[in-house]
Rosetta silent file (secondary structure, phi, psi, omega in degrees, C-alpha in Angstrom):
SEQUENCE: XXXXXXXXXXXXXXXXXXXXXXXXXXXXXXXXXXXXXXXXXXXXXXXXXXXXXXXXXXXXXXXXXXXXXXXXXXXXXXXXXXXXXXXXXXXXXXXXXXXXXXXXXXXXXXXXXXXXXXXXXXXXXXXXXXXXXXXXXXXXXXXXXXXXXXXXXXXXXXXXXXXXXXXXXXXXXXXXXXXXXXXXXXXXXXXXXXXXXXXXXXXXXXXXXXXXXXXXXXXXXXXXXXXXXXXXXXXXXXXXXXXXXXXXXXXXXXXXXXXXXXXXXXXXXXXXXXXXXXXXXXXXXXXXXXXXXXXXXXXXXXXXXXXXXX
SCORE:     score description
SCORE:     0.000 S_00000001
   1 L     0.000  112.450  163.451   16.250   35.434   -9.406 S_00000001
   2 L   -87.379  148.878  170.936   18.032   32.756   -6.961 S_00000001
   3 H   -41.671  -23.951 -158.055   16.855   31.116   -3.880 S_00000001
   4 H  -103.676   16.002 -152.636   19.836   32.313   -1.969 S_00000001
   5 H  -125.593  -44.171 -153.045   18.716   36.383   -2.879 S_00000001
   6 H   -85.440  -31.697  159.454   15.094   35.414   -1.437 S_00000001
   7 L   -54.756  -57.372 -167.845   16.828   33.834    2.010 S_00000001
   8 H   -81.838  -24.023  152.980   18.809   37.199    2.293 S_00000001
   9 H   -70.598   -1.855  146.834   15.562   39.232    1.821 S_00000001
  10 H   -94.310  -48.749  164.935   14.158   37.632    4.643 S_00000001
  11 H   -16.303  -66.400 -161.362   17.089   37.567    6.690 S_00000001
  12 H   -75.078  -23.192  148.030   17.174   41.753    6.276 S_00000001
  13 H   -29.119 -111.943 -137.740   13.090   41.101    7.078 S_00000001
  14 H   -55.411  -32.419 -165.249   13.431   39.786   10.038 S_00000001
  15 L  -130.990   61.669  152.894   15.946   41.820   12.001 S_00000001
  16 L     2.680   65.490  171.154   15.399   45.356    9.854 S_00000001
  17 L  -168.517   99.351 -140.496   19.366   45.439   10.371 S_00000001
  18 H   -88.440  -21.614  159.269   21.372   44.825    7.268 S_00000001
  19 H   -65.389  -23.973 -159.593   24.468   43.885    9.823 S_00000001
  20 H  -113.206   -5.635  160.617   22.981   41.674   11.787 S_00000001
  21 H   -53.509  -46.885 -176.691   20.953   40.036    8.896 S_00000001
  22 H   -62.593  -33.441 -176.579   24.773   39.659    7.140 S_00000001
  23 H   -94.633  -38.022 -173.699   26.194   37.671   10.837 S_00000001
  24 H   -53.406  -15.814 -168.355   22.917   35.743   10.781 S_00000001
  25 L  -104.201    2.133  172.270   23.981   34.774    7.206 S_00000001
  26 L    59.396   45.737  150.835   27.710   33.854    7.997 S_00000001
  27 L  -172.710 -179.299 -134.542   28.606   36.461    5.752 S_00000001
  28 L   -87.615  127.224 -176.100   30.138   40.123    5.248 S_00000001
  29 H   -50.703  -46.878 -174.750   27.385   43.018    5.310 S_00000001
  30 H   -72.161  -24.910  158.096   28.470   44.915    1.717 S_00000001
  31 H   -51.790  -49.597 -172.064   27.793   41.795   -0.195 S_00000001
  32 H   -74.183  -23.785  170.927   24.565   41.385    1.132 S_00000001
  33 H   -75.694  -17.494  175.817   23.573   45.133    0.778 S_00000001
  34 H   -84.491  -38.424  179.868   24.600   44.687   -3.010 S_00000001
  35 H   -56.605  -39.049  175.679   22.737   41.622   -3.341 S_00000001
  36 H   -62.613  -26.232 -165.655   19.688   43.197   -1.935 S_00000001
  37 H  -100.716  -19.711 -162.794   20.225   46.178   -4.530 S_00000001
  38 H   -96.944  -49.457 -172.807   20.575   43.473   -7.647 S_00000001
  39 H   -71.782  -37.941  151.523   17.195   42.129   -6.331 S_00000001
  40 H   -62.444  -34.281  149.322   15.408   45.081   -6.175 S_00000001
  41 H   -60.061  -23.430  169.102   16.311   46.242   -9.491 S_00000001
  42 H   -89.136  -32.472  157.817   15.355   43.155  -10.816 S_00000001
  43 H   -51.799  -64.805 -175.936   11.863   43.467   -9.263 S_00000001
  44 L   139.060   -7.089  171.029   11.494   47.055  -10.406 S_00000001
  45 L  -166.333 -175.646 -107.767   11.221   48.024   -7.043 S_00000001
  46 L  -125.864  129.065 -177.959   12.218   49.525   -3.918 S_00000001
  47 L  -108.982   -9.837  178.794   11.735   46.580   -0.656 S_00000001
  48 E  -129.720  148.227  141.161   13.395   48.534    2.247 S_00000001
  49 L  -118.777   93.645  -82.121   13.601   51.896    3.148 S_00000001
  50 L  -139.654  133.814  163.168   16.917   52.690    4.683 S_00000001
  51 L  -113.618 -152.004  169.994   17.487   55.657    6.721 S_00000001
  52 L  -117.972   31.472  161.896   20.939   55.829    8.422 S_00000001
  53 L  -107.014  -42.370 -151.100   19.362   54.523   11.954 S_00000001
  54 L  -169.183  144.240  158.354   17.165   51.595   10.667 S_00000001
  55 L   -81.445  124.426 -146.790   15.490   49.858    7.654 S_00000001
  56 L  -142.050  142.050  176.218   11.902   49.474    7.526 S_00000001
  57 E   -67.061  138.580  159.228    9.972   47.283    4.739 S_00000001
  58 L   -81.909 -173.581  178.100    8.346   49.235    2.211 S_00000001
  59 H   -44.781  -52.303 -173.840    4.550   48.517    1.074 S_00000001
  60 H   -93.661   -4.173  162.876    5.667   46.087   -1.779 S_00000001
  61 H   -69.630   -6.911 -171.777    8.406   44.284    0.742 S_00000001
  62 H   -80.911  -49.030  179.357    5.760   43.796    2.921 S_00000001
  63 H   -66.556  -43.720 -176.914    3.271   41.814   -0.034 S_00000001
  64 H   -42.850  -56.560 -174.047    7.059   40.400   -1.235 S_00000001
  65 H   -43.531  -76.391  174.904    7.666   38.951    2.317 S_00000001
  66 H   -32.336  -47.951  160.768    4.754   36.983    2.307 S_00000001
  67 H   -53.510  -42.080 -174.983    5.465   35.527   -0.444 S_00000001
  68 H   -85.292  -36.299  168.888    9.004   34.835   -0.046 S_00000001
  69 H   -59.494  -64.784 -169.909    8.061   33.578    3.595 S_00000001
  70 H   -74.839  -22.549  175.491    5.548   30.740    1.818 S_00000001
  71 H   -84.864  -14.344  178.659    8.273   29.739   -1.077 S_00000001
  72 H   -61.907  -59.444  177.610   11.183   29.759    1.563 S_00000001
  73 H   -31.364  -62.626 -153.520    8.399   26.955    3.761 S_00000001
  74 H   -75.895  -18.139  157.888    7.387   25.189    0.593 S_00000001
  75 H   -72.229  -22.145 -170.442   11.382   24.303   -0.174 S_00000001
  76 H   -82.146  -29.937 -152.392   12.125   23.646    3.164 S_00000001
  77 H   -84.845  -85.204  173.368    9.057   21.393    2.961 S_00000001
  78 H   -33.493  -86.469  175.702   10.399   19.791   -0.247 S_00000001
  79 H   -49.900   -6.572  159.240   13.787   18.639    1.071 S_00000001
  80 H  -103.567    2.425  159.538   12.272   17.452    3.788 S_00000001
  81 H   -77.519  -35.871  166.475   10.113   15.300    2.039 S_00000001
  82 H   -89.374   27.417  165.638   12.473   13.840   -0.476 S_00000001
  83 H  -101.355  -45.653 -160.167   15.169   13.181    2.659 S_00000001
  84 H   -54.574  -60.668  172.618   11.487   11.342    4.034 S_00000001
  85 L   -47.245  -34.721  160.496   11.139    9.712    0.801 S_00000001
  86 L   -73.172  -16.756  171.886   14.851    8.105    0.565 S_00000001
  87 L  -103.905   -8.998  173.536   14.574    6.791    3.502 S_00000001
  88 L    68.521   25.721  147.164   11.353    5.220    2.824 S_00000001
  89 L   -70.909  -19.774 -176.760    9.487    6.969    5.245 S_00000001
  90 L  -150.645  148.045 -175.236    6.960    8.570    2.958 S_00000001
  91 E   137.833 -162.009 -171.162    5.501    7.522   -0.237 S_00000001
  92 E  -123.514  170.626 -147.855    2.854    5.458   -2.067 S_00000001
  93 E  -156.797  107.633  136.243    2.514    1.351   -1.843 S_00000001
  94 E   -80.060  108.167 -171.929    0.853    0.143   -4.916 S_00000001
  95 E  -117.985  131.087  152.339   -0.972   -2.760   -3.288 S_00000001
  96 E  -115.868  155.871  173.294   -2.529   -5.801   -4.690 S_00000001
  97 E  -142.329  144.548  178.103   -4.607   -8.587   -3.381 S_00000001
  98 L   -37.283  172.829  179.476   -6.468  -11.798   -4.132 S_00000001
  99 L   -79.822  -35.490 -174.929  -10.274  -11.554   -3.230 S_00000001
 100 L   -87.777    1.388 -172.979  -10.536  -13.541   -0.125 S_00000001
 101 L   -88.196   -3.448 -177.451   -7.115  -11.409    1.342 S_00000001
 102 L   -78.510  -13.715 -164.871   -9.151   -8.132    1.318 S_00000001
 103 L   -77.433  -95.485 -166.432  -11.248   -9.975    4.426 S_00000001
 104 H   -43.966  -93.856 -179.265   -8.258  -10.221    6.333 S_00000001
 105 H   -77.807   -2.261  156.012   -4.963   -9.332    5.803 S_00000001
 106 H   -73.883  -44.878 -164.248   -5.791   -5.795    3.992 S_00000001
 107 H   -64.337  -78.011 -173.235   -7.191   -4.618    7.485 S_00000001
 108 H   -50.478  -49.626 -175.441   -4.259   -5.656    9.342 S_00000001
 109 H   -68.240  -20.968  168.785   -1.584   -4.108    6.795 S_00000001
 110 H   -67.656  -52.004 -166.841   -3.720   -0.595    6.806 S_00000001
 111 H   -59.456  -48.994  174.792   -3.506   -0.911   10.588 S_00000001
 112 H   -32.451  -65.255  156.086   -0.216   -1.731   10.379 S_00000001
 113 H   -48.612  -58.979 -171.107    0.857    0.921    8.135 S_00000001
 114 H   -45.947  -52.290 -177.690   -0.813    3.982   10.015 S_00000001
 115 H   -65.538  -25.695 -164.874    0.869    3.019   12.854 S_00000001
 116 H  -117.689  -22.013  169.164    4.591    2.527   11.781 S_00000001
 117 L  -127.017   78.325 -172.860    4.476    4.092    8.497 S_00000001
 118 L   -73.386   15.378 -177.815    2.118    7.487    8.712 S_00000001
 119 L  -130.855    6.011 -176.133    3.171    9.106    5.973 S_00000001
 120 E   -95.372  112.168  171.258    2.669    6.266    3.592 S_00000001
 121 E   -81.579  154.989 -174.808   -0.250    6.196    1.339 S_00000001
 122 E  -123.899  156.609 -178.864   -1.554    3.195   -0.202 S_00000001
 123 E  -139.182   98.834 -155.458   -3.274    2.860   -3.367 S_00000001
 124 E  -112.587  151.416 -168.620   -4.796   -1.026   -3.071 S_00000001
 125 L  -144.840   69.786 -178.571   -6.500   -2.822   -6.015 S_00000001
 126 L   -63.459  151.501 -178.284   -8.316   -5.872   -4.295 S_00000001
 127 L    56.790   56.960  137.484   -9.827   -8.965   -6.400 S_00000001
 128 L   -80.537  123.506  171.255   -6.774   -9.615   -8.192 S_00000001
 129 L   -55.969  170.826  161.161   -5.622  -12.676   -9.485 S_00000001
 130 H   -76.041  -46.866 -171.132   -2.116  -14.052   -8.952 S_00000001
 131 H   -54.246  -58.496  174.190   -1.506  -14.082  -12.701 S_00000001
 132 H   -38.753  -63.447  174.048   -2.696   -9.999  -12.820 S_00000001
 133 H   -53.359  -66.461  155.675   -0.512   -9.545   -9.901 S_00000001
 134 H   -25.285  -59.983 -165.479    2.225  -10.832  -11.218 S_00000001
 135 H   -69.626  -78.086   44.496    1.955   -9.091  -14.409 S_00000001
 136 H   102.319  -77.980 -174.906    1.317   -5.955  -12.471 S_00000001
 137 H   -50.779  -39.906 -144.502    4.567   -6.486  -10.398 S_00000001
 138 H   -91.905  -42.502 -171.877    6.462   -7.293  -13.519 S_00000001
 139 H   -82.048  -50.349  147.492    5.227   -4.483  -15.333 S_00000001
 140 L   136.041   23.535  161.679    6.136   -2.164  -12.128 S_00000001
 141 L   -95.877   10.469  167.678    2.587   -1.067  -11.507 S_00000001
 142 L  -125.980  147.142  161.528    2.072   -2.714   -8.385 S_00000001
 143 L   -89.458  -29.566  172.354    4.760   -2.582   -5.673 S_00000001
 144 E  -144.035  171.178 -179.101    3.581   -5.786   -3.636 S_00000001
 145 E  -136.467  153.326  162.214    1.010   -8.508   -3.969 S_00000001
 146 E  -114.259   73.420 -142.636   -0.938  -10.334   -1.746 S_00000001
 147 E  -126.354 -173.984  176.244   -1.434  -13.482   -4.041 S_00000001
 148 L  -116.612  117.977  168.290   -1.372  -17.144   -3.604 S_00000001
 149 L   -55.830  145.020   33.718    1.543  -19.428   -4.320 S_00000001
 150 L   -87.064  151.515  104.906    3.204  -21.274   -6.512 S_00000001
 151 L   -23.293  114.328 -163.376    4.645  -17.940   -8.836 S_00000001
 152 L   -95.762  -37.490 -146.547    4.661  -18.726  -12.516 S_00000001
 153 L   -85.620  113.077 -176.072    6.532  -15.580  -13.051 S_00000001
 154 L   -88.878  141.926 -173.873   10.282  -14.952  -12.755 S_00000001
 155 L   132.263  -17.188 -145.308   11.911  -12.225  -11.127 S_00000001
 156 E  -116.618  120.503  153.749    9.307  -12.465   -8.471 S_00000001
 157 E   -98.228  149.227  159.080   10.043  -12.827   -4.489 S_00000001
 158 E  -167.458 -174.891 -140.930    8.245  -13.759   -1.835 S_00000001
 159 E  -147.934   95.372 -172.441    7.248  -14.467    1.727 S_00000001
 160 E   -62.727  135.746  159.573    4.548  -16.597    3.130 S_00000001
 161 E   -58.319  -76.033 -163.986    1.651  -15.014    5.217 S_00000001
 162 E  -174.782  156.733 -168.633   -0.822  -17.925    6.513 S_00000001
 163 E  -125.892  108.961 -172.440   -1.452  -21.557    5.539 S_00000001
 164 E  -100.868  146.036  155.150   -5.617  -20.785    5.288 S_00000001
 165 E   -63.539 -178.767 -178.938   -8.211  -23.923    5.737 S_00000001
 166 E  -128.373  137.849  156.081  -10.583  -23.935    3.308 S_00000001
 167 E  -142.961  165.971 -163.719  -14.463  -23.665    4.769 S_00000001
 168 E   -85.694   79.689 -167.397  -17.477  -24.317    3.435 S_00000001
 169 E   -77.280   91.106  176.362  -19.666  -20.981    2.950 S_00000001
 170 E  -106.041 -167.431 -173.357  -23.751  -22.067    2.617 S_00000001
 171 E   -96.703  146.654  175.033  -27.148  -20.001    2.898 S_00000001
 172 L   -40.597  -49.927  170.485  -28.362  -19.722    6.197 S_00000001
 173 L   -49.450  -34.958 -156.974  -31.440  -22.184    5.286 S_00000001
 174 L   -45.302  166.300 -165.415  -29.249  -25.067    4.134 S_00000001
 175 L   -86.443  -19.855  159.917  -29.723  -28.305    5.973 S_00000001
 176 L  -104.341   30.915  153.963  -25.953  -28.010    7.390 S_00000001
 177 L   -62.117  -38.542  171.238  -26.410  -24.710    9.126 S_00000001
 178 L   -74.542   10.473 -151.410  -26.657  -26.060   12.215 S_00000001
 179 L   -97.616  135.346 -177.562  -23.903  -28.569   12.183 S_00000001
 180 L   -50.813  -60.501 -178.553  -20.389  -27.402   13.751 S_00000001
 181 E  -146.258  134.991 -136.754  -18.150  -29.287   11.243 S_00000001
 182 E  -104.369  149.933  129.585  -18.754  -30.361    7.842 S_00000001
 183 L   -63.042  154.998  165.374  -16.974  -33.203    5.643 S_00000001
 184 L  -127.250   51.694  147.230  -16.392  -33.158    2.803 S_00000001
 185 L   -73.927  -13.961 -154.914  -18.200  -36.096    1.642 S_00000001
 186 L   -96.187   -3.184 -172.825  -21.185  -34.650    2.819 S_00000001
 187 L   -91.514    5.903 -168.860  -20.871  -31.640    0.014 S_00000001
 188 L   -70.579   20.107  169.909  -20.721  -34.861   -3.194 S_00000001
 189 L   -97.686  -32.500 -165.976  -24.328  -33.466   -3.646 S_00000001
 190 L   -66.320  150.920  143.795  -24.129  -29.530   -3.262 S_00000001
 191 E   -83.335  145.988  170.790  -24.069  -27.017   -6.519 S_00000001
 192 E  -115.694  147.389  175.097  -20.744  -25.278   -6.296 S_00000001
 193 E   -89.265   84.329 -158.196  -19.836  -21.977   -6.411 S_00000001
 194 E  -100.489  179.858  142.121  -16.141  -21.902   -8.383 S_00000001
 195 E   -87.208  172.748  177.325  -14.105  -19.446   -9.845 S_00000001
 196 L   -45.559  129.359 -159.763  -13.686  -19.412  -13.301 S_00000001
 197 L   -77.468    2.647  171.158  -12.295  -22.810  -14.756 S_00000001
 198 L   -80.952  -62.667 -164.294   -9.785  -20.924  -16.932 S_00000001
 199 L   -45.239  -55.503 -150.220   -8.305  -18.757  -14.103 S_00000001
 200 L    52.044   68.038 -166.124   -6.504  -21.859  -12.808 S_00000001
 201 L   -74.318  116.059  171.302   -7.375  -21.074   -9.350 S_00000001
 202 H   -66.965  -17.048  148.457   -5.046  -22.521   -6.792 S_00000001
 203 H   -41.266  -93.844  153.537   -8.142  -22.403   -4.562 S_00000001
 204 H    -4.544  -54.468  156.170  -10.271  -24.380   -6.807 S_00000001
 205 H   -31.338  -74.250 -175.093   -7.339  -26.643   -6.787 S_00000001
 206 H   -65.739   -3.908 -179.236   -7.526  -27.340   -3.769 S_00000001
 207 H  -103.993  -35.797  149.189  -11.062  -28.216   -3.569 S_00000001
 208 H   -27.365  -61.666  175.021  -11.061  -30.270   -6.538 S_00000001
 209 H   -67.637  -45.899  165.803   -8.365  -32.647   -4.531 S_00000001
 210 H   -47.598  -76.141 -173.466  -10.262  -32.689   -1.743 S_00000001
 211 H   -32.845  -57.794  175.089  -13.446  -33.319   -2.951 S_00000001
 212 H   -37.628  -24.694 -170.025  -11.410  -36.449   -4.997 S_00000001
 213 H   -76.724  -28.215  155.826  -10.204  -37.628   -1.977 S_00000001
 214 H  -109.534   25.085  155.557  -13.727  -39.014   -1.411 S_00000001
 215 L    94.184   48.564 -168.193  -14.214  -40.211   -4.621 S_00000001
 216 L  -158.999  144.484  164.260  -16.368  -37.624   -5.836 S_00000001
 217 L  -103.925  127.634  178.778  -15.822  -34.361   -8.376 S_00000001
 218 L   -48.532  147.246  142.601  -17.968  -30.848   -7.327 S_00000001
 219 E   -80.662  123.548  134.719  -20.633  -30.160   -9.574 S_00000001
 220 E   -18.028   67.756 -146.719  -20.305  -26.829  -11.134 S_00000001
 221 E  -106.270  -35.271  130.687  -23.082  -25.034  -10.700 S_00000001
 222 E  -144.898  171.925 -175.951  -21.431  -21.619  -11.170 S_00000001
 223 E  -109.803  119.393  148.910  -18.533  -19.500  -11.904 S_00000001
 224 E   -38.828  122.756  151.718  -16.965  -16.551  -10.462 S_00000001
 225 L  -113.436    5.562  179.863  -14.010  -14.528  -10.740 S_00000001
 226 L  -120.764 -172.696 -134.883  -14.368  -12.145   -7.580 S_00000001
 227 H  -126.936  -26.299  179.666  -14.643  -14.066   -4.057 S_00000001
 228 H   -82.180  -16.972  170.302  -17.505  -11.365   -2.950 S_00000001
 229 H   -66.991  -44.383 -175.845  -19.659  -12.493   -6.054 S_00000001
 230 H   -74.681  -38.830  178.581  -19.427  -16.008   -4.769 S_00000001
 231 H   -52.191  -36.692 -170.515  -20.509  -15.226   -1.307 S_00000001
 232 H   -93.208  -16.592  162.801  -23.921  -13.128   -2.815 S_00000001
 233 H   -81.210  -15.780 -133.798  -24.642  -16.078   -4.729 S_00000001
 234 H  -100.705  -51.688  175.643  -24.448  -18.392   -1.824 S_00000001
 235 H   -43.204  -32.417  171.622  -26.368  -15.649    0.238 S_00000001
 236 L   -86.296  -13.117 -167.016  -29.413  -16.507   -2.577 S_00000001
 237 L    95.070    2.480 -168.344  -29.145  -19.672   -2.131 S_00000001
 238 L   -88.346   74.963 -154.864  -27.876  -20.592   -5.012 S_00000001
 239 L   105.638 -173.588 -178.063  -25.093  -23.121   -4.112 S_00000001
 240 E  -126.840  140.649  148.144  -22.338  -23.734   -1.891 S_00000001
 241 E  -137.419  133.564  174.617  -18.212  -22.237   -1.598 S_00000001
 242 E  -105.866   96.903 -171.902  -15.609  -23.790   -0.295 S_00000001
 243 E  -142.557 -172.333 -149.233  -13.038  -21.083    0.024 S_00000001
 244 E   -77.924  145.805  149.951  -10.422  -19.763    2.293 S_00000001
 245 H    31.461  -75.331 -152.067  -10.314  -18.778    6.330 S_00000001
 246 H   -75.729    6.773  172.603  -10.254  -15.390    5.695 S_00000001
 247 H   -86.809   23.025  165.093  -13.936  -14.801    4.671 S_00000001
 248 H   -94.265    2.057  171.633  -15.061  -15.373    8.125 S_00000001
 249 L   -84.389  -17.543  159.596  -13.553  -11.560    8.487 S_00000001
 250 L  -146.729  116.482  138.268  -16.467  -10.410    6.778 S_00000001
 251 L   -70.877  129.952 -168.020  -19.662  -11.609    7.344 S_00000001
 252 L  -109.570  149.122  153.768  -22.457  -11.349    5.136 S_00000001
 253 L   -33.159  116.904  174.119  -26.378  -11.778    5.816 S_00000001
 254 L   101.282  -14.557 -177.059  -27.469  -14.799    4.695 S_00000001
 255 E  -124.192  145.020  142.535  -24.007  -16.882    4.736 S_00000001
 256 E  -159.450  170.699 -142.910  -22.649  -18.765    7.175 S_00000001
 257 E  -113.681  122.856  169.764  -18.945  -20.389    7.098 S_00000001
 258 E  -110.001  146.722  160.184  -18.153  -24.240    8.952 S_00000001
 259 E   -55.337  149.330  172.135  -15.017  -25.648    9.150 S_00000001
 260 E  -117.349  149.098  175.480  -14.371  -28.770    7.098 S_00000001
 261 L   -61.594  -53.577 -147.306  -12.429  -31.844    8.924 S_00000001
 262 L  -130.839   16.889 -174.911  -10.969  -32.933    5.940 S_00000001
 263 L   -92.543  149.274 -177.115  -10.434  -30.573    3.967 S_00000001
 264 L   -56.886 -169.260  162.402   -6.802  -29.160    1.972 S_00000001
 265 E  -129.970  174.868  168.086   -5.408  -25.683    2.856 S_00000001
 266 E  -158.284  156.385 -162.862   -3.831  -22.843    0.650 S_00000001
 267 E   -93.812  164.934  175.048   -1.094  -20.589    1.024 S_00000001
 268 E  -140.635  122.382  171.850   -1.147  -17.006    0.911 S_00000001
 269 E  -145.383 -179.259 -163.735    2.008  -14.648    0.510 S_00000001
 270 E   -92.692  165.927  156.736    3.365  -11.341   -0.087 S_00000001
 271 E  -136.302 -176.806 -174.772    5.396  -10.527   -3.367 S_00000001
 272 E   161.436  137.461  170.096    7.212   -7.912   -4.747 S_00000001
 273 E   -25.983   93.208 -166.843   10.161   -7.579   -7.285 S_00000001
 274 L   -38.828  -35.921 -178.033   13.473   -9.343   -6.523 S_00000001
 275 L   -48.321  -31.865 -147.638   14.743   -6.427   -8.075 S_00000001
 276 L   -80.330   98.997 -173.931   13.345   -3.794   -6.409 S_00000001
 277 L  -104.607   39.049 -163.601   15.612   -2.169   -3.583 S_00000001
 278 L   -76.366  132.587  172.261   12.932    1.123   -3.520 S_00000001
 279 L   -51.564  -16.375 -125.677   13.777    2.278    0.352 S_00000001
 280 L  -134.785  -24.292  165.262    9.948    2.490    0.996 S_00000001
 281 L   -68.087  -23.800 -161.353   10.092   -1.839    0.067 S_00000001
 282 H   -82.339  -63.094 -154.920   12.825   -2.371    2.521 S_00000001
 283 H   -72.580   -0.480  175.909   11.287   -0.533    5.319 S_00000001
 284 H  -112.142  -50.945 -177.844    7.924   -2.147    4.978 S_00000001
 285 H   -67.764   -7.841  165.725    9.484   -5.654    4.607 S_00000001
 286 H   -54.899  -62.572 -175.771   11.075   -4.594    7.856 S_00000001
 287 H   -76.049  -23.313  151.433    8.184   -3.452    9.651 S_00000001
 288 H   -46.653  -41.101 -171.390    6.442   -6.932    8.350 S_00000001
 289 H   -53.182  -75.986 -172.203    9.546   -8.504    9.991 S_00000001
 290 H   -35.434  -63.329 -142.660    9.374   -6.706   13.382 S_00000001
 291 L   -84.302   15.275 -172.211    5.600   -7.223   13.678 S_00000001
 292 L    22.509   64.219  178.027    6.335  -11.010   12.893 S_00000001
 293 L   -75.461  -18.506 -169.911    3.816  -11.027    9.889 S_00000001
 294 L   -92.336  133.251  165.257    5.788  -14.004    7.970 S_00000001
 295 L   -69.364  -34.479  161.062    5.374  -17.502    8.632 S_00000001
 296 L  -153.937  168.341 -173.042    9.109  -17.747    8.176 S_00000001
 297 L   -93.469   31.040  177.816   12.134  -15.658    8.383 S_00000001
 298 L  -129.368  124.299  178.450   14.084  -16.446    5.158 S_00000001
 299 L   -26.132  155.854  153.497   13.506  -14.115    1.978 S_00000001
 300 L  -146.265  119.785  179.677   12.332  -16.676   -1.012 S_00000001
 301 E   -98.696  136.017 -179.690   13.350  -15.518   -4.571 S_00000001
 302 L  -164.856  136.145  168.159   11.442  -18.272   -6.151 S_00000001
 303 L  -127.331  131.242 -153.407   10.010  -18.585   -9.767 S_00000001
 304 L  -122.024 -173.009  155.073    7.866  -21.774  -10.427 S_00000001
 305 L  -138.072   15.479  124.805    6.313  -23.126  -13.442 S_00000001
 306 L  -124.073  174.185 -179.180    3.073  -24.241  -12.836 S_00000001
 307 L   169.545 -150.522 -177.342    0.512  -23.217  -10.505 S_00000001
 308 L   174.485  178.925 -151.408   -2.383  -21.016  -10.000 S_00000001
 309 L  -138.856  171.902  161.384   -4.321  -18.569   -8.721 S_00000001
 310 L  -137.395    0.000    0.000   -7.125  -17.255   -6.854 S_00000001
């Protein structure tokens, strides 16, 4: 049975007039009454019944029609979803992101998306590392990252986000809750909250060099790998974290976040495959463009070779 048999059985449907089905169809009436005759013989049975004033459905053109009406829809439906899809209007964004980027900059890129790309689903996988992400891009199960630079990995582009502060997350009792803005000599005392000392957290990093910068190394008090784990120990009291911006985007019971004076920063950017010219990548780095999400406006294909992650 072809598609173009089931279009001329609706055609002769709609306007019960095998001539004027045949001009609706840009084409000659005795083809289409034979065509109509090869499809009923191949059902087994009879879909019009033709008199010589007018054609009338029979019983089973009537259950056929329905039918033929929802597979004509669900094709029409199709091609207009894969023309949607090539154009990178519709489709799914495998998104990953570091732990503290789920605060922030996942809200704004959902919002983002709904509005300018509504047909795009996302399927995000938060408390990633950069090394996971990477791997994950590389492998081609993630389409973008939300990780923290430098990029060990080659192959890999990207596009800076935000240059985050680092603050100081303690328990609501601690003896610097009230104080506006913290040093960070005043933390050579505190248990710290890290990530894991393997992970080679560019976070960590950065707090390490701070803290050095006044002569002093964190104590360790424990280790992490997701960024919401460090916050509920902090929340118990057990310790101090000094981690990025964007946890002041969720506040938890029990924490509160100061600025430090003296403290580094760390970068945050998007990635995604140098390779990768999937329409539905363009049109998103596009709509990032537009909505002037980038700290700067020149693509960076960049592969490094050391660094870390958070």
């Amino acid at each position: 049975m072809e598609l173009r048999h089931l279009r001329y059985f609706a055609a002769v449907a709609e306007t019960r007039h095998f001539g004027k089905a045949a001009e609706q169809l840009h084409m000659a009436q005795p083809p289409l009454s034979q065509a109509i005759r090869r499809l009923e013989a191949e059902l087994g049975v009879e879909l019009f019944a033709r008199t010589t004033r007018q054609v009338t459905l029979t019983r089973a053109g009537e259950v056929f029609r329905t039918d033929v009406e929802r597979i004509l829809k669900a094709v029409e439906e199709a091609v207009a979803r894969t023309g949607r899809f090539a154009s990178g209007v519709e489709g799914v964004l495998r998104l990953g992101l570091t732990g503290s980027a789920s605060y922030r900059q996942l809200p704004a890129l959902a919002r983002l998306l709904k509005r300018e790309m509504p047909h795009v689903m996302m399927e995000v996988h938060t408390e990633m590392l950069t090394p996971a992400q990477e791997l994950g891009l590389i492998e081609r199960r993630l389409d973008v990252g939300v990780l923290r630079p430098p990029i060990r990995q080659e192959g890999i582009a990207h596009r800076s986000l935000a240059d985050e502060p680092l603050v100081v997350a303690v328990p609501a009792e601690h003896w610097l809750a009230e104080a506006d803005v913290v040093r960070i000599e005043q933390l050579r005392h505190e248990d710290f909250i890290m990530y894991g000392a393997t992970l080679g957290s560019v976070v960590n990093d950065a707090v390490v060099r701070s803290c050095l910068a006044s002569d002093f190394y964190p104590h360790r008090a424990y280790e992490v790998t997701e960024t919401s784990a460090a916050l509920a120990l902090v929340a118990a009291g057990l310790g101090i974290a000094v981690l990025p911006d964007s946890i002041r985007s969720a506040p938890r019971e029990g924490v509160l976040c100061k600025d430090i004076e003296d403290a580094l920063s760390v970068p945050l950017a998007l990635a995604w495959r140098a390779d990768d010219d999937s329409p539905l990548l363009q049109r998103l780095l596009g709509v990032l463009e537009r909505n002037e999400m980038f700290l700067e406006s020149v693509d960076r294909n960049v592969h490094e070779s050391t660094g870390g992650v958070t």
